[in-house]
Short mmCIF file of C-alpha atoms and ligand atoms in Angstrom, two decimals:
data_model
loop_
_atom_site.label_atom_id
_atom_site.label_comp_id
_atom_site.label_asym_id
_atom_site.label_seq_id
_atom_site.Cartn_x
_atom_site.Cartn_y
_atom_site.Cartn_z
CA MET U 224 -19.15 -24.01 2.49
CA THR U 225 -17.23 -22.04 5.13
CA GLU U 226 -19.03 -19.58 7.41
CA ILE U 227 -18.01 -17.23 10.19
CA LEU U 228 -20.61 -15.18 12.06
CA ILE U 229 -19.37 -11.94 13.59
CA ARG U 230 -22.01 -11.41 16.25
CA ASN U 231 -23.17 -8.26 18.01
CA CYS U 232 -20.84 -5.64 16.47
CA ALA U 233 -21.04 -2.52 18.65
CA HIS U 234 -20.75 -0.22 15.64
CA VAL U 235 -20.10 -0.70 11.91
CA LEU U 236 -18.70 1.95 9.57
CA THR U 237 -19.75 0.39 6.29
CA MET U 238 -18.24 2.86 3.74
CA ASP U 239 -21.06 1.72 1.45
CA ASP U 240 -22.74 3.98 -1.13
CA GLU U 241 -25.03 5.46 1.54
CA ALA U 242 -22.18 5.78 4.08
CA ARG U 243 -24.34 3.81 6.51
CA GLU U 244 -23.33 3.35 10.14
CA LEU U 245 -24.94 0.43 11.99
CA SER U 246 -25.12 -0.50 15.66
CA GLY U 247 -25.70 -3.82 17.37
CA CYS U 248 -25.70 -5.98 14.24
CA ASP U 249 -24.24 -9.28 13.03
CA ILE U 250 -22.18 -9.90 9.88
CA LEU U 251 -22.19 -13.31 8.21
CA LEU U 252 -19.12 -14.26 6.13
CA ARG U 253 -19.57 -17.14 3.70
CA ASP U 254 -16.91 -18.51 1.33
CA GLY U 255 -14.91 -15.29 1.34
CA VAL U 256 -17.88 -12.95 0.79
CA ILE U 257 -20.09 -10.88 3.09
CA ALA U 258 -23.29 -12.92 2.86
CA ALA U 259 -25.60 -11.03 5.24
CA ILE U 260 -25.71 -8.07 7.61
CA GLY U 261 -28.49 -7.81 10.19
CA GLN U 262 -29.75 -8.83 13.60
CA GLY U 263 -30.24 -12.36 14.90
CA LEU U 264 -28.29 -14.04 12.07
CA GLN U 265 -27.55 -17.78 12.49
CA THR U 266 -24.75 -20.08 11.40
CA THR U 267 -23.54 -23.62 11.82
CA GLY U 268 -19.97 -22.33 11.48
CA GLU U 269 -17.66 -20.45 13.82
CA ILE U 270 -18.97 -17.48 15.87
CA VAL U 271 -16.82 -14.48 16.78
CA ASP U 272 -18.22 -12.25 19.52
CA ALA U 273 -17.81 -8.61 18.46
CA THR U 274 -19.29 -7.04 21.59
CA GLY U 275 -17.37 -3.82 22.22
CA ALA U 276 -15.89 -3.77 18.72
CA LEU U 277 -15.98 -1.16 15.98
CA VAL U 278 -16.02 -2.85 12.57
CA THR U 279 -14.59 -1.19 9.47
CA PRO U 280 -13.67 -2.48 6.04
CA GLY U 281 -10.08 -3.75 6.01
CA LEU U 282 -7.64 -0.92 5.32
CA VAL U 283 -5.91 -0.86 1.93
CA ASN U 284 -2.27 0.06 1.49
CA THR U 285 -1.49 1.39 -1.98
CA HIS U 286 2.27 1.94 -1.70
CA HIS U 287 5.04 0.04 0.05
CA HIS U 288 8.54 -1.38 -0.44
CA LEU U 289 8.32 -4.34 1.93
CA TYR U 290 11.99 -5.24 1.58
CA GLN U 291 12.90 -1.99 3.34
CA THR U 292 11.69 -3.29 6.72
CA LEU U 293 15.27 -4.59 6.97
CA THR U 294 16.68 -1.07 6.78
CA ARG U 295 14.66 0.91 9.29
CA ALA U 296 16.39 3.78 11.08
CA VAL U 297 19.75 3.35 9.30
CA PRO U 298 21.93 6.06 10.92
CA GLY U 299 23.33 7.61 7.72
CA ALA U 300 19.85 7.84 6.17
CA GLN U 301 17.89 9.15 9.14
CA ASP U 302 18.17 12.83 8.31
CA ALA U 303 18.88 12.92 4.56
CA LEU U 304 16.71 14.29 1.75
CA LEU U 305 15.38 11.84 -0.86
CA PHE U 306 18.34 11.61 -3.24
CA GLY U 307 20.99 11.49 -0.46
CA TRP U 308 18.85 8.96 1.38
CA LEU U 309 18.77 6.69 -1.67
CA LYS U 310 22.54 6.89 -2.16
CA THR U 311 23.13 5.78 1.44
CA LEU U 312 20.80 2.79 1.19
CA TYR U 313 21.46 1.43 -2.32
CA PRO U 314 24.76 -0.29 -1.38
CA ILE U 315 23.07 -2.03 1.59
CA TRP U 316 20.14 -3.24 -0.55
CA ALA U 317 22.64 -4.58 -3.10
CA GLY U 318 23.51 -7.31 -0.57
CA PHE U 319 19.93 -8.67 -0.31
CA THR U 320 19.08 -12.27 -1.24
CA PRO U 321 15.74 -14.13 -1.74
CA ASP U 322 15.76 -14.89 2.00
CA HIS U 323 15.99 -11.17 2.83
CA MET U 324 13.06 -10.51 0.47
CA ARG U 325 10.81 -13.18 1.98
CA VAL U 326 11.53 -12.45 5.66
CA SER U 327 11.29 -8.65 5.25
CA ALA U 328 7.99 -9.07 3.39
CA LEU U 329 6.58 -11.28 6.15
CA THR U 330 7.60 -8.66 8.70
CA GLY U 331 6.01 -5.78 6.77
CA LEU U 332 2.85 -7.71 5.99
CA ALA U 333 2.39 -8.74 9.64
CA GLU U 334 2.88 -5.14 10.74
CA LEU U 335 0.25 -4.00 8.24
CA ALA U 336 -2.19 -6.72 9.33
CA LEU U 337 -1.94 -5.64 12.96
CA SER U 338 -2.80 -2.08 11.91
CA GLY U 339 -6.00 -3.17 10.16
CA CYS U 340 -4.75 -3.72 6.61
CA THR U 341 -6.29 -6.54 4.59
CA MET U 342 -4.94 -5.66 1.13
CA THR U 343 -1.62 -4.18 0.14
CA SER U 344 0.34 -3.41 -2.95
CA ASP U 345 4.14 -3.65 -2.99
CA HIS U 346 6.67 -1.97 -5.22
CA LEU U 347 9.80 -4.13 -5.57
CA TYR U 348 12.22 -2.48 -7.96
CA LEU U 349 15.55 -4.18 -7.23
CA TYR U 350 16.40 -7.85 -7.64
CA PRO U 351 19.95 -8.51 -6.34
CA ASN U 352 21.50 -11.97 -6.02
CA GLY U 353 18.65 -13.97 -7.55
CA SER U 354 15.80 -12.21 -5.72
CA ARG U 355 12.42 -12.39 -7.47
CA LEU U 356 8.95 -10.96 -7.08
CA ASP U 357 7.96 -14.53 -6.26
CA ASP U 358 9.72 -14.25 -2.87
CA THR U 359 7.26 -11.59 -1.70
CA ILE U 360 4.26 -13.42 -3.19
CA ASP U 361 5.25 -16.50 -1.17
CA ALA U 362 5.21 -14.33 1.96
CA ALA U 363 1.78 -12.84 1.21
CA ARG U 364 0.30 -16.29 0.62
CA GLU U 365 1.79 -17.51 3.89
CA ILE U 366 0.26 -14.76 6.03
CA GLY U 367 -2.92 -14.56 3.96
CA LEU U 368 -3.18 -10.88 2.98
CA ARG U 369 -4.66 -9.80 -0.37
CA PHE U 370 -1.62 -8.76 -2.41
CA HIS U 371 -0.94 -6.52 -5.40
CA PRO U 372 2.80 -6.92 -6.01
CA THR U 373 4.28 -4.77 -8.77
CA ARG U 374 7.24 -5.72 -10.93
CA GLY U 375 9.41 -2.63 -10.39
CA ALA U 376 12.68 -1.86 -12.13
CA MET U 377 15.68 0.43 -12.45
CA SER U 378 17.78 0.56 -15.63
CA ILE U 379 19.92 3.71 -15.42
CA GLY U 380 22.91 3.10 -13.19
CA GLU U 381 25.69 5.40 -11.99
CA SER U 382 27.82 4.86 -15.09
CA ALA U 383 24.93 6.14 -17.24
CA GLY U 384 24.34 9.21 -15.06
CA GLY U 385 21.68 7.63 -12.80
CA LEU U 386 21.51 7.39 -9.00
CA PRO U 387 21.69 3.62 -8.26
CA PRO U 388 24.90 1.59 -8.45
CA ASP U 389 25.26 -0.40 -11.66
CA SER U 390 24.87 -3.66 -9.68
CA LEU U 391 21.24 -2.80 -8.88
CA VAL U 392 20.04 -1.98 -12.39
CA GLU U 393 18.81 -4.40 -15.05
CA ARG U 394 18.71 -4.48 -18.81
CA GLU U 395 15.40 -3.17 -20.12
CA ASP U 396 14.64 -6.20 -22.29
CA GLU U 397 15.17 -8.44 -19.25
CA ILE U 398 12.88 -6.24 -17.13
CA LEU U 399 10.06 -6.57 -19.65
CA ARG U 400 10.61 -10.31 -20.08
CA ASP U 401 10.42 -10.89 -16.32
CA ALA U 402 7.34 -8.67 -16.05
CA VAL U 403 5.61 -10.94 -18.59
CA ARG U 404 6.74 -14.00 -16.61
CA VAL U 405 5.30 -12.84 -13.29
CA ILE U 406 2.05 -11.61 -14.84
CA ASP U 407 1.54 -14.94 -16.60
CA ALA U 408 2.45 -16.89 -13.47
CA PHE U 409 0.54 -14.97 -10.78
CA HIS U 410 -1.93 -12.34 -12.02
CA ASP U 411 -5.56 -13.17 -11.30
CA PRO U 412 -8.09 -10.83 -12.95
CA ALA U 413 -11.10 -12.56 -11.35
CA GLU U 414 -13.35 -11.02 -8.70
CA GLY U 415 -12.04 -11.90 -5.25
CA ALA U 416 -8.47 -12.32 -6.53
CA MET U 417 -5.86 -12.70 -3.81
CA ILE U 418 -2.95 -11.79 -6.16
CA ARG U 419 -2.88 -9.14 -8.85
CA VAL U 420 0.39 -8.14 -10.47
CA GLY U 421 1.27 -4.64 -11.76
CA VAL U 422 4.11 -3.16 -13.82
CA ALA U 423 6.12 -0.46 -12.03
CA PRO U 424 9.39 1.13 -13.22
CA CYS U 425 10.83 2.73 -10.08
CA SER U 426 10.56 6.37 -11.14
CA PRO U 427 11.02 8.55 -14.23
CA PHE U 428 14.59 9.27 -13.07
CA SER U 429 15.71 5.62 -12.80
CA VAL U 430 14.53 4.22 -16.17
CA SER U 431 14.52 5.45 -19.75
CA ARG U 432 11.67 7.15 -21.58
CA GLU U 433 11.47 4.02 -23.77
CA LEU U 434 10.99 1.72 -20.77
CA MET U 435 8.24 3.97 -19.36
CA ARG U 436 6.46 3.79 -22.70
CA ASP U 437 7.01 0.06 -23.21
CA ALA U 438 5.86 -0.72 -19.65
CA ALA U 439 2.59 1.10 -20.37
CA LEU U 440 2.12 -0.83 -23.62
CA LEU U 441 2.82 -4.13 -21.87
CA ALA U 442 0.43 -3.36 -19.01
CA ARG U 443 -2.39 -2.49 -21.44
CA ASP U 444 -1.69 -5.61 -23.51
CA LYS U 445 -1.91 -7.79 -20.38
CA GLY U 446 -4.74 -5.90 -18.69
CA VAL U 447 -2.73 -5.12 -15.54
CA MET U 448 -2.17 -1.86 -13.68
CA LEU U 449 0.75 0.60 -13.78
CA HIS U 450 2.49 2.19 -10.82
CA THR U 451 5.48 4.45 -10.17
CA HIS U 452 6.74 7.36 -8.02
CA LEU U 453 5.81 10.83 -9.29
CA ALA U 454 6.31 14.46 -8.27
CA GLU U 455 7.59 13.50 -4.82
CA ASN U 456 9.47 16.68 -3.91
CA ASP U 457 11.06 19.87 -5.33
CA GLU U 458 14.20 17.99 -6.48
CA ASP U 459 11.95 15.65 -8.44
CA ILE U 460 10.21 18.53 -10.24
CA ALA U 461 13.55 20.24 -11.00
CA TYR U 462 14.94 16.98 -12.41
CA SER U 463 11.91 16.54 -14.65
CA GLN U 464 12.14 20.07 -16.00
CA ALA U 465 15.92 19.80 -16.58
CA GLN U 466 15.94 16.32 -18.14
CA PHE U 467 12.56 16.13 -19.89
CA GLY U 468 11.76 19.81 -20.38
CA CYS U 469 8.35 19.46 -18.73
CA ARG U 470 6.56 18.81 -15.44
CA PRO U 471 6.02 15.20 -14.25
CA GLY U 472 2.32 15.24 -15.14
CA GLN U 473 3.02 16.09 -18.76
CA TYR U 474 5.79 13.47 -18.93
CA ALA U 475 3.39 10.84 -17.56
CA GLU U 476 0.64 11.81 -19.97
CA GLU U 477 2.91 11.71 -23.02
CA LEU U 478 4.09 8.18 -22.20
CA GLY U 479 0.67 6.67 -21.53
CA TRP U 480 0.93 6.94 -17.76
CA THR U 481 -2.53 8.35 -17.05
CA GLY U 482 -5.83 6.49 -16.79
CA ALA U 483 -7.97 4.45 -14.42
CA ASP U 484 -5.37 1.65 -14.62
CA VAL U 485 -2.54 3.87 -13.32
CA TRP U 486 -1.70 5.03 -9.83
CA HIS U 487 1.24 7.21 -8.82
CA ALA U 488 2.89 7.36 -5.40
CA HIS U 489 3.33 10.68 -3.57
CA CYS U 490 2.25 13.43 -6.02
CA VAL U 491 3.17 15.95 -3.30
CA LYS U 492 4.01 18.60 -5.88
CA LEU U 493 1.17 18.26 -8.39
CA ASP U 494 0.02 21.70 -9.56
CA ALA U 495 -3.57 22.67 -10.40
CA GLN U 496 -3.26 21.60 -14.05
CA GLU U 497 -1.87 18.21 -13.05
CA ILE U 498 -4.64 17.69 -10.49
CA ASP U 499 -7.14 18.45 -13.25
CA LEU U 500 -5.35 15.97 -15.57
CA PHE U 501 -5.50 13.25 -12.91
CA ALA U 502 -9.20 13.91 -12.26
CA ARG U 503 -10.16 13.88 -15.96
CA SER U 504 -8.13 10.76 -16.71
CA ARG U 505 -9.20 8.90 -13.50
CA THR U 506 -5.52 8.46 -12.56
CA GLY U 507 -5.05 7.36 -8.95
CA VAL U 508 -2.76 8.65 -6.21
CA ALA U 509 -1.06 6.76 -3.35
CA HIS U 510 -0.69 9.39 -0.65
CA CYS U 511 2.07 8.60 1.88
CA PRO U 512 1.77 11.26 4.59
CA CYS U 513 4.32 9.92 7.14
CA SER U 514 6.96 9.29 4.45
CA ASN U 515 6.42 12.80 3.07
CA CYS U 516 6.95 14.20 6.58
CA ARG U 517 9.91 11.96 7.30
CA LEU U 518 11.73 13.00 4.10
CA GLY U 519 10.59 16.61 4.37
CA SER U 520 8.95 16.40 0.95
CA GLY U 521 5.95 18.59 1.77
CA ILE U 522 2.18 18.28 2.24
CA ALA U 523 0.37 16.71 -0.72
CA PRO U 524 -2.69 18.68 -1.87
CA VAL U 525 -5.09 15.88 -0.92
CA ARG U 526 -7.99 18.24 -0.15
CA ALA U 527 -7.68 19.83 -3.59
CA MET U 528 -7.30 16.41 -5.25
CA ARG U 529 -10.43 15.00 -3.62
CA ASP U 530 -12.43 18.15 -4.33
CA ALA U 531 -11.41 17.83 -7.99
CA GLY U 532 -12.48 14.17 -8.05
CA VAL U 533 -9.04 12.52 -8.01
CA ARG U 534 -9.08 8.99 -6.56
CA VAL U 535 -6.75 8.94 -3.52
CA GLY U 536 -5.61 5.99 -1.38
CA LEU U 537 -3.07 5.76 1.41
CA GLY U 538 0.39 4.23 1.52
CA VAL U 539 2.83 3.62 4.37
CA ASP U 540 5.68 3.75 1.80
CA GLY U 541 8.86 1.77 2.40
CA SER U 542 9.96 1.22 5.95
CA ALA U 543 13.27 2.96 5.27
CA SER U 544 11.40 6.26 4.96
CA ASN U 545 8.68 6.09 7.57
CA ASP U 546 10.03 3.98 9.36
CA ALA U 547 6.87 2.41 10.64
CA GLY U 548 4.33 0.45 8.63
CA ASN U 549 1.18 1.18 10.61
CA LEU U 550 -1.59 1.97 8.12
CA VAL U 551 -4.19 3.32 10.54
CA ALA U 552 -1.52 5.73 11.79
CA GLU U 553 -1.22 6.98 8.18
CA ALA U 554 -4.97 7.59 8.13
CA ARG U 555 -4.64 9.75 11.25
CA GLN U 556 -1.66 11.51 9.66
CA VAL U 557 -3.47 12.47 6.44
CA MET U 558 -6.25 14.00 8.52
CA LEU U 559 -3.78 15.97 10.64
CA LEU U 560 -1.64 17.14 7.70
CA GLN U 561 -4.57 18.45 5.71
CA ARG U 562 -5.60 20.40 8.82
CA VAL U 563 -2.10 21.84 9.12
CA SER U 564 -2.34 23.25 5.61
CA ARG U 565 -6.06 23.99 5.31
CA GLY U 566 -7.58 24.35 8.79
CA ALA U 567 -9.42 22.14 11.28
CA ASP U 568 -12.39 21.53 8.98
CA ALA U 569 -10.21 20.37 6.05
CA MET U 570 -10.67 16.66 6.68
CA SER U 571 -12.86 14.66 9.09
CA ALA U 572 -11.87 11.41 10.78
CA ARG U 573 -14.51 9.60 8.73
CA GLU U 574 -13.23 10.98 5.42
CA ALA U 575 -9.68 9.94 6.27
CA LEU U 576 -10.93 6.47 7.11
CA TYR U 577 -12.79 6.36 3.78
CA ILE U 578 -9.53 7.18 1.97
CA ALA U 579 -7.81 4.42 3.96
CA THR U 580 -10.41 1.79 3.03
CA ARG U 581 -12.68 2.27 0.04
CA GLY U 582 -10.46 5.00 -1.43
CA GLY U 583 -7.51 2.61 -1.56
CA ALA U 584 -9.64 -0.18 -3.00
CA GLU U 585 -10.79 2.16 -5.79
CA VAL U 586 -7.20 3.19 -6.55
CA LEU U 587 -6.23 -0.48 -6.91
CA GLY U 588 -9.23 -1.18 -9.16
CA ARG U 589 -10.95 -3.33 -6.55
CA ASP U 590 -14.69 -2.59 -6.60
CA ASP U 591 -15.17 -5.94 -4.86
CA CYS U 592 -13.36 -4.71 -1.71
CA GLY U 593 -13.31 -1.73 0.65
CA GLN U 594 -16.92 -1.81 1.94
CA VAL U 595 -18.89 -3.69 4.55
CA ALA U 596 -21.74 -4.56 2.19
CA VAL U 597 -23.48 -7.77 1.13
CA GLY U 598 -21.75 -9.31 -1.89
CA LYS U 599 -18.37 -7.61 -1.24
CA ARG U 600 -15.31 -9.59 -0.20
CA ALA U 601 -15.11 -10.47 3.49
CA ASP U 602 -12.16 -8.19 4.40
CA LEU U 603 -12.89 -6.71 7.84
CA ALA U 604 -11.08 -5.05 10.70
CA LEU U 605 -12.45 -5.22 14.27
CA TRP U 606 -11.23 -2.55 16.69
CA ASP U 607 -11.61 -2.90 20.44
CA ILE U 608 -13.36 0.26 21.57
CA GLY U 609 -13.64 -0.97 25.14
CA GLY U 610 -9.96 -0.32 25.84
CA ILE U 611 -7.91 2.56 27.19
CA GLU U 612 -7.60 4.56 23.94
CA SER U 613 -11.37 4.84 23.49
CA ALA U 614 -12.30 5.18 27.15
CA GLY U 615 -14.23 8.43 27.53
CA SER U 616 -14.73 8.92 23.79
CA TRP U 617 -18.19 10.31 22.94
CA ASP U 618 -17.94 9.10 19.32
CA ARG U 619 -16.09 5.85 19.27
CA ALA U 620 -16.51 5.55 15.52
CA ALA U 621 -14.17 8.55 15.22
CA LEU U 622 -11.39 5.99 15.45
CA LEU U 623 -8.68 8.29 14.13
CA LEU U 624 -9.15 10.96 16.78
CA ALA U 625 -8.52 8.68 19.75
CA GLY U 626 -7.68 5.12 18.82
CA PRO U 627 -6.92 2.26 19.06
CA MET U 628 -4.05 2.01 16.58
CA GLN U 629 -4.00 -1.80 16.44
CA VAL U 630 -6.77 -4.23 15.53
CA ARG U 631 -8.34 -6.82 17.76
CA ASP U 632 -9.31 -9.12 14.88
CA LEU U 633 -8.74 -9.11 11.14
CA PHE U 634 -10.43 -11.14 8.40
CA VAL U 635 -9.22 -11.45 4.80
CA GLU U 636 -11.42 -13.29 2.30
CA GLY U 637 -13.34 -14.58 5.33
CA ARG U 638 -10.23 -16.08 6.90
CA GLN U 639 -9.01 -14.91 10.31
CA VAL U 640 -5.47 -13.46 10.14
CA VAL U 641 -5.41 -11.60 13.48
CA ARG U 642 -7.17 -12.85 16.63
CA ASP U 643 -7.18 -10.94 19.92
CA GLY U 644 -4.31 -8.76 18.69
CA HIS U 645 -2.09 -11.65 17.52
CA VAL U 646 -1.27 -12.79 13.99
CA VAL U 647 -2.46 -16.39 13.82
CA THR U 648 -1.39 -17.47 10.32
CA ILE U 649 2.38 -17.35 10.86
CA ASP U 650 4.79 -17.74 13.75
CA LEU U 651 5.47 -14.03 14.20
CA GLN U 652 8.09 -14.47 16.91
CA ASP U 653 10.10 -16.68 14.58
CA VAL U 654 9.82 -14.05 11.81
CA ILE U 655 11.03 -11.32 14.17
CA THR U 656 13.98 -13.48 15.21
CA GLN U 657 14.97 -14.10 11.56
CA GLN U 658 14.47 -10.43 10.64
CA THR U 659 16.63 -9.26 13.56
CA ARG U 660 19.40 -11.71 12.61
CA LEU U 661 19.38 -10.54 8.96
CA ALA U 662 19.35 -6.84 9.89
CA ARG U 663 22.25 -7.29 12.31
CA ALA U 664 24.34 -9.08 9.66
CA LEU U 665 23.64 -6.25 7.17
CA ALA U 666 24.67 -3.62 9.75
CA GLU U 667 27.88 -5.50 10.54
CA SER U 668 28.92 -5.71 6.89
CA ALA U 669 27.93 -2.10 6.03
ZN1 LIG D 190 8.06 4.60 -2.46
#
């Protein structure tokens, strides 16, 4: 039996069914689960003093491309729209190896952990030079984050009228075969799972209609989730109407891409009918506010989605289009963006934090995570509200209005990943050194 007692939490935002907020309490973690919440709790295990700390559920990231941490701020892609941006970066990504995949994933995962994230999904849709989904899973196990990797794919290359170079696309039968392999090897359907695999063709414009349909059939057969990019910007809508003769929502529905086991990234351009479709079908959305700003895609109708009952989580998106990977900063950004489009009362700091925690857990089908409640998994973020960012704040639980933007401590499945602002499960300085060396070599050969 392993126990950690988090003693004397200044304030706890539980995100439980009653939206309780607690002050001056202890939280006992036992064997990966929250065993008790109350005052004067005892343990024979380790004690962490949480005096001066705000405790929230660990944040959940529902969309990322971890490999892209190696291509942040690439000059030719800094100011391009989505399609031009992709065409600049594809040739660079074509040079990646398994080592690039593992080191970039460690970098992205560490960055997420420091911003309060305990669970993340990843969308890896290119596999050059022997790269495999396994490379990123190794990284997640090393650092100790809860991980939902998705087996992405592209199958329509330049010679077939697609965007990516032919060297980055795969045959559709091979894509499906490898999806089966990684599901069988890594997917854990059990409560408390640290790894769950999903199936995720990159987007409707980079694979065939048949692969979209077959991916949905495979996912249902295996009991895993489905993920892709949808309705990201105006170009995306125009492409759908020109190529498929319908809007993205209709295309998704026809191919089996709606339901509680599906979540789509972006959805910036969903119209009222599509929002209604997503609400009725329980289809989830990964909202990526900074990426949408960075690529000029627009402001997703998150207020309308939530009012209609659509499940919404947050995503940092790939680091080539953000270019940061700070999840709590995304939570602040969704709050600010909804206010830009709908007024200052459009979204509170607490609602944005709900989306960032329990909202994301719901999108990923994780009822066992996303709340500080007895019986839920012990995934917690501790924020130092005794520091400069919170000094003078009248409501220090309104984390997103003032700060801080980095955690003091982070626990995943009851295991400490960040302590006093430092990642303790990996040698982060060594990872940064390797990442910098790899990025420099890519820049020199570009
Ligand atoms: Zn993306």
